[in-house]
Short mmCIF file of C-alpha atoms in Angstrom, two decimals:
data_model
loop_
_atom_site.label_atom_id
_atom_site.label_comp_id
_atom_site.label_asym_id
_atom_site.label_seq_id
_atom_site.Cartn_x
_atom_site.Cartn_y
_atom_site.Cartn_z
CA MET A 7 102.17 86.87 93.15
CA THR A 8 100.32 84.14 91.89
CA GLY A 9 97.31 82.47 94.68
CA THR A 10 98.02 85.48 96.50
CA THR A 11 93.95 86.90 95.87
CA ALA A 12 90.56 84.26 95.86
CA PRO A 13 87.48 86.17 95.83
CA ARG A 14 85.45 85.59 98.06
CA LYS A 15 81.44 87.24 98.44
CA GLY A 16 81.16 90.58 99.22
CA GLY A 17 84.06 92.22 96.63
CA ARG A 18 87.76 91.45 96.14
CA TRP A 19 89.94 89.28 98.93
CA ILE A 20 93.41 89.23 99.78
CA GLU A 21 93.61 85.42 101.42
CA ARG A 22 97.43 85.55 102.45
CA TRP A 23 98.86 88.67 103.27
CA GLU A 24 102.88 88.80 105.03
CA PRO A 25 104.29 92.39 104.95
CA GLU A 26 107.04 91.47 106.68
CA ASP A 27 108.32 88.74 104.11
CA GLU A 28 111.11 91.15 102.58
CA THR A 29 110.47 88.35 98.85
CA PHE A 30 106.31 88.85 99.54
CA TRP A 31 107.27 91.96 99.51
CA ARG A 32 109.02 92.59 96.99
CA GLN A 33 107.09 90.09 95.28
CA GLY A 34 104.37 91.93 95.34
CA GLY A 35 103.09 92.89 98.20
CA GLU A 36 104.67 96.75 97.76
CA ARG A 37 102.68 97.60 95.19
CA ILE A 38 99.29 96.28 96.43
CA ALA A 39 99.40 97.99 100.03
CA ARG A 40 100.80 101.52 97.62
CA ARG A 41 97.47 100.84 94.87
CA ASN A 42 94.93 100.51 98.30
CA LEU A 43 96.95 104.12 99.91
CA LEU A 44 96.64 106.00 97.44
CA TYR A 45 92.76 105.40 97.28
CA SER A 46 92.60 105.59 100.75
CA VAL A 47 93.94 108.90 100.88
CA LEU A 48 91.84 110.23 98.44
CA SER A 49 88.38 109.18 100.32
CA GLU A 50 90.07 110.66 103.64
CA HIS A 51 90.24 113.53 102.04
CA VAL A 52 87.08 114.06 101.53
CA GLY A 53 85.82 112.23 105.08
CA PHE A 54 88.01 115.55 106.22
CA SER A 55 86.56 117.64 103.68
CA ILE A 56 83.08 117.21 105.23
CA TRP A 57 83.50 116.80 108.55
CA SER A 58 85.33 120.57 108.65
CA LEU A 59 82.68 121.84 106.41
CA TRP A 60 81.34 123.44 109.58
CA SER A 61 84.06 125.50 109.88
CA VAL A 62 83.85 127.39 106.77
CA MET A 63 79.66 127.23 107.00
CA VAL A 64 79.89 129.69 110.08
CA LEU A 65 82.19 132.29 107.61
CA PHE A 66 78.53 132.37 105.87
CA MET A 67 76.74 132.58 107.89
CA GLY A 68 75.89 136.65 108.45
CA PRO A 69 73.75 138.33 110.87
CA GLY A 70 70.87 137.16 109.19
CA TYR A 71 71.46 134.08 110.53
CA GLY A 72 71.10 135.33 113.99
CA ILE A 73 73.42 133.44 115.93
CA ASP A 74 76.17 134.66 118.16
CA PRO A 75 80.27 133.76 117.85
CA ALA A 76 78.96 131.71 120.83
CA GLY A 77 76.58 129.31 119.28
CA LYS A 78 78.85 129.22 115.61
CA PHE A 79 81.85 127.72 117.82
CA PHE A 80 78.83 125.12 119.43
CA LEU A 81 78.58 124.23 115.70
CA ILE A 82 81.93 123.56 114.99
CA ALA A 83 82.48 121.49 118.73
CA THR A 84 79.16 119.53 117.75
CA ALA A 85 81.22 118.31 114.81
CA THR A 86 84.24 117.40 116.09
CA PHE A 87 82.53 115.51 119.08
CA VAL A 88 80.37 113.13 116.59
CA GLY A 89 83.97 112.80 114.47
CA ALA A 90 85.36 111.61 117.69
CA LEU A 91 82.08 109.05 118.53
CA VAL A 92 82.29 107.19 114.84
CA ARG A 93 85.60 106.33 114.93
CA VAL A 94 85.32 103.77 117.32
CA PRO A 95 83.06 101.99 115.72
CA TYR A 96 84.56 102.47 112.06
CA THR A 97 88.44 100.94 113.41
CA PHE A 98 86.40 98.10 114.07
CA ALA A 99 84.18 97.92 110.60
CA VAL A 100 87.04 97.51 108.69
CA ALA A 101 87.38 93.20 110.22
CA ARG A 102 83.87 92.99 109.99
CA PHE A 103 83.65 94.13 106.24
CA GLY A 104 86.84 94.23 104.99
CA GLY A 105 88.89 97.07 104.12
CA ARG A 106 88.03 98.85 100.96
CA ASN A 107 84.38 97.51 101.07
CA TRP A 108 84.14 100.06 104.31
CA THR A 109 85.85 102.57 102.20
CA VAL A 110 83.21 102.10 99.97
CA VAL A 111 80.61 102.53 102.32
CA SER A 112 81.78 105.24 104.41
CA ALA A 113 82.10 107.53 101.80
CA LEU A 114 79.01 107.13 100.38
CA LEU A 115 77.50 108.45 103.73
CA LEU A 116 78.90 111.32 103.13
CA LEU A 117 75.92 111.99 100.77
CA ALA A 118 74.02 112.35 104.08
CA PRO A 119 75.88 116.35 105.28
CA LEU A 120 76.20 117.71 102.43
CA THR A 121 72.43 117.00 101.06
CA ALA A 122 71.05 118.23 104.77
CA ALA A 123 72.79 120.88 103.95
CA LEU A 124 71.57 121.53 100.71
CA VAL A 125 68.44 122.28 102.12
CA VAL A 126 68.95 123.62 105.66
CA MET A 127 71.95 126.55 104.49
CA GLU A 128 69.74 130.00 104.97
CA PRO A 129 69.11 132.26 106.82
CA GLY A 130 65.21 131.37 109.49
CA THR A 131 66.61 128.25 109.85
CA PRO A 132 65.91 126.97 113.67
CA TYR A 133 69.36 126.70 115.39
CA PRO A 134 69.09 122.97 116.87
CA VAL A 135 68.02 122.51 112.81
CA PHE A 136 71.33 124.02 111.89
CA VAL A 137 73.14 121.50 115.20
CA ALA A 138 71.63 117.97 114.43
CA VAL A 139 73.20 118.52 110.30
CA ALA A 140 76.24 120.06 111.57
CA ALA A 141 76.35 116.11 113.92
CA LEU A 142 75.47 114.09 110.34
CA THR A 143 79.32 115.44 109.32
CA GLY A 144 80.46 114.02 111.95
CA VAL A 145 80.75 110.89 110.10
CA GLY A 146 83.50 112.81 107.88
CA GLY A 147 85.15 112.20 110.63
CA GLY A 148 85.05 108.53 110.93
CA ASN A 149 86.60 108.07 107.85
CA PHE A 150 90.46 108.39 109.71
CA ALA A 151 89.66 105.73 111.75
CA SER A 152 88.79 102.80 108.94
CA SER A 153 91.44 104.24 106.87
CA MET A 154 94.00 104.44 109.63
CA THR A 155 93.17 100.15 111.15
CA ASN A 156 93.02 99.93 107.32
CA ILE A 157 96.75 100.93 106.10
CA ASN A 158 98.18 100.25 109.33
CA ALA A 159 97.51 96.19 107.72
CA PHE A 160 99.14 96.77 104.27
CA PHE A 161 103.11 98.09 105.63
CA PRO A 162 105.51 96.64 107.59
CA LEU A 163 106.65 97.88 110.19
CA ARG A 164 110.10 99.66 108.87
CA LYS A 165 107.38 100.91 107.00
CA LYS A 166 104.30 102.18 108.98
CA GLY A 167 105.27 105.97 110.14
CA TRP A 168 106.03 106.68 105.96
CA ALA A 169 102.62 105.48 105.10
CA LEU A 170 100.46 106.00 108.12
CA GLY A 171 101.76 109.82 107.87
CA LEU A 172 101.13 110.50 104.25
CA ASN A 173 97.69 108.34 104.33
CA ALA A 174 96.96 110.94 107.48
CA GLY A 175 98.41 113.44 105.66
CA GLY A 176 96.56 113.37 102.41
CA GLY A 177 93.20 113.07 104.80
CA ASN A 178 94.41 115.64 106.70
CA ILE A 179 94.28 118.40 103.96
CA GLY A 180 91.12 117.89 103.29
CA VAL A 181 91.04 120.43 106.35
CA PRO A 182 93.16 123.80 103.74
CA VAL A 183 91.44 121.63 100.35
CA VAL A 184 87.35 122.71 101.53
CA GLN A 185 88.57 126.17 102.52
CA LEU A 186 90.78 127.17 100.23
CA VAL A 187 87.30 125.89 98.19
CA ALA A 188 85.50 128.45 100.46
CA LEU A 189 87.40 130.90 99.63
CA LEU A 190 87.05 131.57 95.95
CA VAL A 191 83.17 130.50 96.18
CA ILE A 192 83.17 133.71 98.63
CA GLY A 193 85.55 135.22 96.42
CA THR A 194 83.33 134.63 93.16
CA ALA A 195 80.11 134.69 94.54
CA GLY A 196 79.83 136.47 97.74
CA ALA A 197 79.17 135.55 101.58
CA GLY A 198 75.18 134.59 100.29
CA HIS A 199 76.04 132.02 98.15
CA PRO A 200 77.31 128.51 100.82
CA ARG A 201 74.74 126.69 99.10
CA LEU A 202 78.04 126.07 95.62
CA LEU A 203 80.49 125.04 98.28
CA LEU A 204 78.41 121.98 99.48
CA VAL A 205 77.54 121.37 95.37
CA ILE A 206 81.46 121.37 94.62
CA TYR A 207 81.41 117.83 96.83
CA LEU A 208 79.05 116.10 95.61
CA PRO A 209 80.68 114.93 92.74
CA LEU A 210 83.75 113.92 94.30
CA VAL A 211 82.03 111.54 97.04
CA VAL A 212 81.33 109.56 94.56
CA ALA A 213 84.30 109.72 92.81
CA ALA A 214 85.95 108.68 95.93
CA ALA A 215 83.27 105.47 96.65
CA ALA A 216 83.50 104.75 92.67
CA LEU A 217 87.54 104.68 92.58
CA ALA A 218 87.73 102.46 96.05
CA LEU A 219 85.29 100.19 94.87
CA LEU A 220 87.14 99.26 91.49
CA ARG A 221 90.75 99.48 92.86
CA MET A 222 90.88 98.47 96.65
CA ASP A 223 91.21 95.55 98.08
CA ASN A 224 89.64 93.16 101.86
CA LEU A 225 92.68 91.51 103.68
CA ALA A 226 91.16 88.44 104.98
CA PRO A 227 93.28 88.08 107.64
CA VAL A 228 92.30 91.20 109.11
CA ARG A 229 89.13 89.95 111.43
CA ASN A 230 87.13 91.11 114.32
CA ASP A 231 88.59 90.25 116.71
CA THR A 232 87.25 91.07 120.48
CA GLY A 233 90.26 89.64 122.90
CA ALA A 234 92.84 92.19 120.63
CA VAL A 235 89.74 95.20 121.81
CA ARG A 236 90.12 93.92 125.06
CA GLU A 237 93.71 93.54 125.56
CA ALA A 238 93.92 96.96 123.91
CA VAL A 239 91.73 98.64 126.18
CA ARG A 240 93.54 96.67 129.32
CA ASP A 241 97.15 98.22 128.07
CA ALA A 242 98.28 101.46 129.74
CA HIS A 243 99.83 103.01 126.80
CA THR A 244 96.42 102.92 125.01
CA TRP A 245 95.57 104.99 126.98
CA ILE A 246 98.76 106.94 127.74
CA MET A 247 99.60 107.29 123.52
CA ALA A 248 95.31 109.18 123.23
CA PHE A 249 96.77 111.20 125.93
CA LEU A 250 99.42 112.45 123.54
CA TYR A 251 96.93 112.36 121.10
CA ILE A 252 95.32 114.64 122.25
CA GLY A 253 97.63 117.30 122.30
CA THR A 254 99.15 116.73 118.77
CA PHE A 255 95.49 116.19 116.55
CA GLY A 256 92.89 117.36 119.10
CA SER A 257 95.39 120.39 118.40
CA PHE A 258 94.85 120.10 114.81
CA ILE A 259 91.40 119.36 114.21
CA GLY A 260 90.55 121.48 117.01
CA TYR A 261 92.62 124.50 115.56
CA SER A 262 91.63 123.98 112.39
CA PHE A 263 87.81 124.23 112.42
CA ALA A 264 88.56 127.60 115.24
CA PHE A 265 91.03 129.38 113.14
CA GLY A 266 88.64 132.06 110.88
CA LEU A 267 85.70 131.77 113.69
CA VAL A 268 89.08 133.45 115.82
CA LEU A 269 90.10 135.48 113.60
CA GLN A 270 86.38 136.48 112.43
CA THR A 271 86.06 137.06 116.42
CA GLN A 272 88.87 138.53 118.10
CA PHE A 273 90.90 140.36 115.35
CA GLY A 274 87.33 142.15 113.09
CA ARG A 275 88.27 140.10 110.12
CA THR A 276 85.25 139.67 107.29
CA PRO A 277 84.47 136.44 105.83
CA LEU A 278 86.68 136.71 102.98
CA GLN A 279 90.13 138.11 105.02
CA ALA A 280 89.17 135.20 107.76
CA ALA A 281 89.25 132.59 104.96
CA SER A 282 92.05 133.50 102.51
CA LEU A 283 94.77 133.51 105.67
CA THR A 284 92.50 129.33 107.22
CA PHE A 285 93.85 127.35 104.96
CA VAL A 286 97.60 128.14 105.32
CA GLY A 287 98.32 126.41 108.69
CA PRO A 288 95.82 123.72 107.99
CA LEU A 289 97.62 123.09 104.73
CA LEU A 290 101.23 123.28 106.64
CA GLY A 291 100.04 121.27 109.21
CA SER A 292 98.90 118.73 106.79
CA LEU A 293 102.04 118.97 104.22
CA ILE A 294 104.48 118.15 106.93
CA ARG A 295 102.83 115.08 108.53
CA PRO A 296 104.30 112.53 106.48
CA VAL A 297 107.94 113.88 107.70
CA GLY A 298 107.08 113.83 111.47
CA GLY A 299 106.11 110.02 110.33
CA ALA A 300 109.43 109.50 108.22
CA LEU A 301 111.34 111.39 111.00
CA ALA A 302 110.00 109.47 113.54
CA ASP A 303 111.21 105.95 111.05
CA ARG A 304 114.65 107.89 111.53
CA PHE A 305 115.16 109.11 115.32
CA GLY A 306 112.58 107.46 116.91
CA GLY A 307 108.33 108.69 117.59
CA ALA A 308 109.28 109.23 121.27
CA ARG A 309 112.16 112.17 120.63
CA ILE A 310 110.39 113.69 117.84
CA THR A 311 106.88 113.86 120.21
CA LEU A 312 109.00 114.60 122.60
CA ALA A 313 110.52 118.03 120.61
CA THR A 314 107.21 118.65 118.69
CA PHE A 315 105.55 119.01 122.53
CA VAL A 316 108.59 121.39 124.23
CA ALA A 317 108.15 123.47 120.63
CA MET A 318 104.29 123.46 120.66
CA ALA A 319 104.38 124.55 124.12
CA ALA A 320 106.60 127.83 122.99
CA ALA A 321 104.57 128.70 120.13
CA THR A 322 101.79 128.65 122.80
CA CYS A 323 103.70 131.79 124.37
CA VAL A 324 103.92 134.12 121.03
CA VAL A 325 100.50 133.59 120.77
CA VAL A 326 99.12 134.30 124.20
CA TYR A 327 101.81 137.36 124.14
CA ALA A 328 100.51 138.37 120.88
CA SER A 329 96.35 137.72 121.44
CA GLY A 330 97.67 140.08 124.68
CA ARG A 331 98.29 142.55 122.95
CA ASP A 332 96.09 142.10 119.54
CA SER A 333 98.70 142.32 117.12
CA LEU A 334 97.36 139.91 114.39
CA ALA A 335 101.01 139.00 112.23
CA VAL A 336 102.44 137.86 116.23
CA PHE A 337 99.40 135.81 116.15
CA LEU A 338 99.36 134.47 112.95
CA VAL A 339 103.31 134.01 112.77
CA GLY A 340 102.78 131.78 116.28
CA PHE A 341 99.35 130.14 115.57
CA VAL A 342 100.54 128.42 112.31
CA ALA A 343 103.39 127.27 114.13
CA LEU A 344 101.04 125.32 116.35
CA PHE A 345 99.36 124.02 113.03
CA VAL A 346 103.16 123.06 111.96
CA LEU A 347 104.55 121.80 114.59
CA SER A 348 100.98 119.40 115.38
CA GLY A 349 101.12 118.18 112.06
CA LEU A 350 104.90 116.72 112.48
CA GLY A 351 103.59 115.39 116.39
CA ASN A 352 100.57 113.21 114.18
CA GLY A 353 103.21 111.95 112.28
CA SER A 354 105.57 110.90 115.42
CA THR A 355 102.73 109.82 117.67
CA TYR A 356 101.22 107.50 115.14
CA LYS A 357 104.23 106.00 114.39
CA MET A 358 104.78 105.17 118.05
CA VAL A 359 101.91 103.02 118.10
CA PRO A 360 102.83 99.95 115.92
CA GLY A 361 106.17 100.28 117.80
CA ILE A 362 105.17 99.51 120.62
CA PHE A 363 102.77 96.78 120.62
CA GLN A 364 105.64 94.92 119.19
CA ALA A 365 108.61 96.05 121.91
CA LYS A 366 106.18 94.41 123.86
CA ALA A 367 105.58 91.38 121.88
CA LEU A 368 109.32 90.91 121.25
CA ALA A 369 109.55 91.63 125.28
CA ARG A 370 107.34 88.22 125.44
CA GLY A 371 110.00 86.07 123.32
CA MET A 372 107.83 86.26 120.45
CA GLY A 373 110.38 86.48 117.59
CA GLY A 374 109.69 87.02 112.69
CA GLU A 375 106.32 86.69 111.86
CA ALA A 376 104.58 86.28 115.00
CA ALA A 377 105.62 89.12 116.43
CA ALA A 378 104.88 91.58 113.89
CA ALA A 379 101.13 89.81 113.57
CA TYR A 380 101.03 90.46 117.73
CA GLY A 381 102.28 93.75 117.06
CA ARG A 382 99.74 95.20 113.51
CA ARG A 383 96.99 92.84 115.88
CA LEU A 384 96.96 95.89 119.26
CA SER A 385 98.10 98.75 117.09
CA GLY A 386 94.77 97.94 115.01
CA ALA A 387 92.72 97.88 117.62
CA SER A 388 94.40 100.28 119.61
CA MET A 389 94.34 102.76 117.08
CA GLY A 390 90.22 102.90 116.69
CA LEU A 391 90.74 103.99 120.42
CA ILE A 392 93.51 106.39 120.14
CA GLY A 393 92.04 108.42 117.15
CA ALA A 394 88.73 108.40 119.40
CA VAL A 395 90.32 110.07 122.23
CA GLY A 396 92.97 112.32 120.18
CA ALA A 397 89.84 114.05 118.29
CA LEU A 398 88.22 114.59 121.63
CA GLY A 399 90.44 116.95 122.01
CA GLY A 400 89.80 119.78 119.29
CA LEU A 401 85.95 119.50 121.30
CA GLY A 402 88.19 120.16 123.76
CA ILE A 403 89.83 122.97 121.91
CA ASN A 404 86.18 124.58 120.17
CA LEU A 405 84.66 124.22 123.72
CA ALA A 406 87.71 126.51 125.79
CA PHE A 407 87.24 128.93 122.63
CA ARG A 408 83.66 129.39 122.79
CA GLU A 409 84.06 129.89 127.17
CA ALA A 410 86.68 132.37 125.74
CA PHE A 411 84.75 134.52 124.09
CA SER A 412 81.57 134.42 125.60
CA THR A 413 83.81 136.28 128.83
CA SER A 414 86.16 138.01 128.38
CA GLY A 415 86.16 138.80 124.02
CA SER A 416 90.03 136.55 123.48
CA GLY A 417 91.02 134.00 123.44
CA THR A 418 94.12 134.35 125.95
CA ALA A 419 92.09 132.25 128.21
CA ALA A 420 91.86 128.99 126.51
CA PHE A 421 95.97 129.56 125.53
CA VAL A 422 96.50 129.44 128.82
CA ALA A 423 94.87 126.33 129.45
CA PHE A 424 96.08 124.74 126.38
CA LEU A 425 99.94 125.62 127.46
CA GLY A 426 99.83 123.29 130.42
CA PHE A 427 98.04 120.89 128.65
CA TYR A 428 101.52 120.80 126.20
CA ALA A 429 103.66 120.94 129.34
CA ALA A 430 101.83 117.81 130.73
CA CYS A 431 102.52 116.11 127.50
CA CYS A 432 106.08 116.56 127.68
CA ALA A 433 106.63 115.55 131.55
CA VAL A 434 104.34 112.55 129.74
CA THR A 435 106.39 111.44 126.64
CA TRP A 436 109.72 112.09 128.59
CA ALA A 437 109.14 109.74 131.87
CA VAL A 438 107.06 106.67 130.15
CA TYR A 439 109.35 106.69 126.95
CA LEU A 440 112.26 108.34 126.60
CA ARG A 441 113.04 107.91 130.93
CA ARG A 442 116.78 105.69 130.21
CA PRO A 443 116.26 102.67 133.05
CA ALA A 444 118.36 99.69 133.42
CA PRO A 445 118.20 97.89 130.20
CA ALA A 446 115.54 95.21 130.86
CA VAL A 447 116.40 91.61 129.77
CA LEU A 448 113.75 90.31 127.50
CA PRO A 449 111.73 87.10 129.56
CA ALA A 450 111.52 84.38 127.76
CA ALA A 451 108.34 83.81 126.69
CA GLY A 452 105.26 83.35 128.83
CA SER A 453 106.13 84.97 130.82
CA GLU A 454 104.33 87.20 133.41
CA THR A 455 107.46 90.15 133.52
CA LYS A 456 106.11 92.93 132.13
CA PRO A 457 108.60 94.94 129.43
CA GLN A 458 110.65 98.31 129.73
CA LEU A 459 109.57 100.63 126.61
CA THR A 460 112.97 101.83 126.13
CA SER A 461 112.68 102.51 122.52
CA VAL A 462 109.66 103.28 120.26
#
């Protein structure tokens, strides 16, 4: 693929990138895209581990810390909230600085929360200091948005479900990995040595940054496009998909952060017992995310998303029953099912985004590379907004648990609220993306007619 790359100030830049051109893709585009995907997954994986750090730090915080369950849920919620907010600027940083360049910077930023936690993680530290350090870990949540925006630009539409699912799944698996490492630390050194966990992650952060520097590329055609941002903000589908992503990713990250604390608070598990169970759900949910993307590639994202929400509602009914009966075995079955289903839904919802905007381009009379470029442009601009709002669902879950446990000592009321939300997600998915209107005639280019999106 001679002539495809050219050096520019600031790092390795690829000047021409046309993944929808099958000849271009076969002659080297696929190889470059897969290489960037590999190191993007690594960086995002470490980012997710740091973002979810306080889901395991609270397991180390025994009575000597003087923090009740409500206070621990608030620490987790703080990390979730900041991680959601930074996703918006992280999305646009890819176009401003280059995907490879920003991956290096965002990886190195993870050193800040690790170093801060190393300093403060001991009994006697004032609670507001813990809140501030938990907020710092939110930078790990931003890595997802920049990584997904970057990888979205590398792959053709027919491969996006698989690529985005693999990228996100590899990142999501950082949650159970940090929980497994915490289990190892607690099981060998005891719950009084949280700094061992932090020390383990310092070299991993440096390695992720170094490999991104040496092996990734920037795409010159991906430019900061304020027009695309404005158009994405005005488009109703951006906010509809953000709502659905609350139900899938918001559930995954919210449950991942809260699982161990729920086991300790409601079922009386010790830190070691909780840690030995906490990783199972996030692990399965992460591994299955690429499957959700692949199924969406084959059967349509909306169909898989609707089926996922129906099944999540059923699993929530199981959890409500188990929570009311204090049945740990049944609770684990239902709760792990929620993780698996949310992972499937994560893959299918993100597959829907580029498909929606490319369908709109075709309905406006565009074709070929023009339609593909429009789809990449609008989906890239919208992904940060969708990811940010979806992550706020994790905040809502942890605040709901905090309120439920502080008032009744049980999470049952929170699960009932989640059940109602999944029912709303079912209704929206069916009404907007699966209800079958009369076939719409594609309008001519420049027409103001709004297209019917009958399949995504």
